[in-house]
Amino acid sequence: SRMVERVLRDEPAEIATALMLIVYRLRNSFFHGKKWNDSIHKQRENFRTANQILMASMDMHRAESDA
């Protein structure tokens, strides 16, 4: 897809968009996906990383708003 091509070219905005899409889908799978019932404990590191991405994006947004 075009997004994958742009991410592979290291375009920062596209990388950020791709990361947020991954985090969004991970979150939806966590809260709405029944397929995770048996293996959720294996996803701890993925959730930790997703939360770090969300917190970093919130900090960046807050810094831009305060500027």
mmCIF file of C-alpha atoms in Angstrom:
data_model
loop_
_atom_site.group_PDB
_atom_site.id
_atom_site.type_symbol
_atom_site.label_atom_id
_atom_site.label_comp_id
_atom_site.label_asym_id
_atom_site.label_seq_id
_atom_site.Cartn_x
_atom_site.Cartn_y
_atom_site.Cartn_z
ATOM 1 C CA SER A 1 0.000 0.000 0.000
ATOM 2 C CA ARG A 2 0.998 3.632 -0.301
ATOM 3 C CA MET A 3 1.223 4.045 3.468
ATOM 4 C CA VAL A 4 3.688 1.162 3.724
ATOM 5 C CA GLU A 5 5.805 2.673 0.963
ATOM 6 C CA ARG A 6 5.876 6.070 2.711
ATOM 7 C CA VAL A 7 6.736 4.486 6.059
ATOM 8 C CA LEU A 8 9.557 2.547 4.439
ATOM 9 C CA ARG A 9 10.904 5.863 3.096
ATOM 10 C CA ASP A 10 11.105 7.151 6.678
ATOM 11 C CA GLU A 11 8.498 9.891 6.319
ATOM 12 C CA PRO A 12 7.897 10.939 9.962
ATOM 13 C CA ALA A 13 4.212 11.800 9.594
ATOM 14 C CA GLU A 14 3.508 8.470 7.930
ATOM 15 C CA ILE A 15 5.450 6.568 10.578
ATOM 16 C CA ALA A 16 3.428 8.301 13.306
ATOM 17 C CA THR A 17 0.173 7.519 11.486
ATOM 18 C CA ALA A 18 1.143 3.865 11.076
ATOM 19 C CA LEU A 19 2.100 3.573 14.762
ATOM 20 C CA MET A 20 -1.194 5.080 15.881
ATOM 21 C CA LEU A 21 -3.125 2.735 13.586
ATOM 22 C CA ILE A 22 -1.299 -0.273 15.051
ATOM 23 C CA VAL A 23 -1.980 0.935 18.603
ATOM 24 C CA TYR A 24 -5.650 1.527 17.752
ATOM 25 C CA ARG A 25 -6.054 -1.963 16.334
ATOM 26 C CA LEU A 26 -4.232 -3.530 19.271
ATOM 27 C CA ARG A 27 -6.530 -1.689 21.657
ATOM 28 C CA ASN A 28 -9.628 -2.808 19.770
ATOM 29 C CA SER A 29 -8.445 -6.399 19.795
ATOM 30 C CA PHE A 30 -7.788 -6.174 23.525
ATOM 31 C CA PHE A 31 -11.195 -4.772 24.439
ATOM 32 C CA HIS A 32 -13.377 -6.390 21.791
ATOM 33 C CA GLY A 33 -11.590 -9.503 20.560
ATOM 34 C CA LYS A 34 -12.594 -12.854 21.974
ATOM 35 C CA LYS A 35 -9.670 -14.540 20.263
ATOM 36 C CA TRP A 36 -7.329 -13.104 22.916
ATOM 37 C CA ASN A 37 -8.965 -14.743 25.912
ATOM 38 C CA ASP A 38 -6.436 -17.563 26.183
ATOM 39 C CA SER A 39 -3.242 -15.776 25.154
ATOM 40 C CA ILE A 40 -3.576 -12.256 26.522
ATOM 41 C CA HIS A 41 -0.727 -12.786 28.973
ATOM 42 C CA LYS A 42 1.597 -13.166 25.981
ATOM 43 C CA GLN A 43 0.756 -9.629 24.823
ATOM 44 C CA ARG A 44 2.034 -7.749 27.872
ATOM 45 C CA GLU A 45 5.068 -6.244 26.124
ATOM 46 C CA ASN A 46 2.963 -5.183 23.128
ATOM 47 C CA PHE A 47 0.545 -3.368 25.430
ATOM 48 C CA ARG A 48 3.399 -1.728 27.317
ATOM 49 C CA THR A 49 4.885 -0.465 24.049
ATOM 50 C CA ALA A 50 1.482 0.722 22.800
ATOM 51 C CA ASN A 51 0.953 2.693 26.003
ATOM 52 C CA GLN A 52 4.392 4.279 25.690
ATOM 53 C CA ILE A 53 3.510 5.379 22.152
ATOM 54 C CA LEU A 54 0.203 6.853 23.334
ATOM 55 C CA MET A 55 1.866 8.710 26.212
ATOM 56 C CA ALA A 56 4.598 10.097 23.938
ATOM 57 C CA SER A 57 2.020 11.315 21.436
ATOM 58 C CA MET A 58 0.027 12.977 24.219
ATOM 59 C CA ASP A 59 3.178 14.688 25.521
ATOM 60 C CA MET A 60 4.022 15.931 22.033
ATOM 61 C CA HIS A 61 0.496 17.243 21.525
ATOM 62 C CA ARG A 62 0.549 18.967 24.916
ATOM 63 C CA ALA A 63 3.911 20.592 24.106
ATOM 64 C CA GLU A 64 2.565 21.899 20.792
ATOM 65 C CA SER A 65 -0.565 23.239 22.490
ATOM 66 C CA ASP A 66 1.473 25.028 25.138
ATOM 67 C CA ALA A 67 3.774 26.665 22.559
#
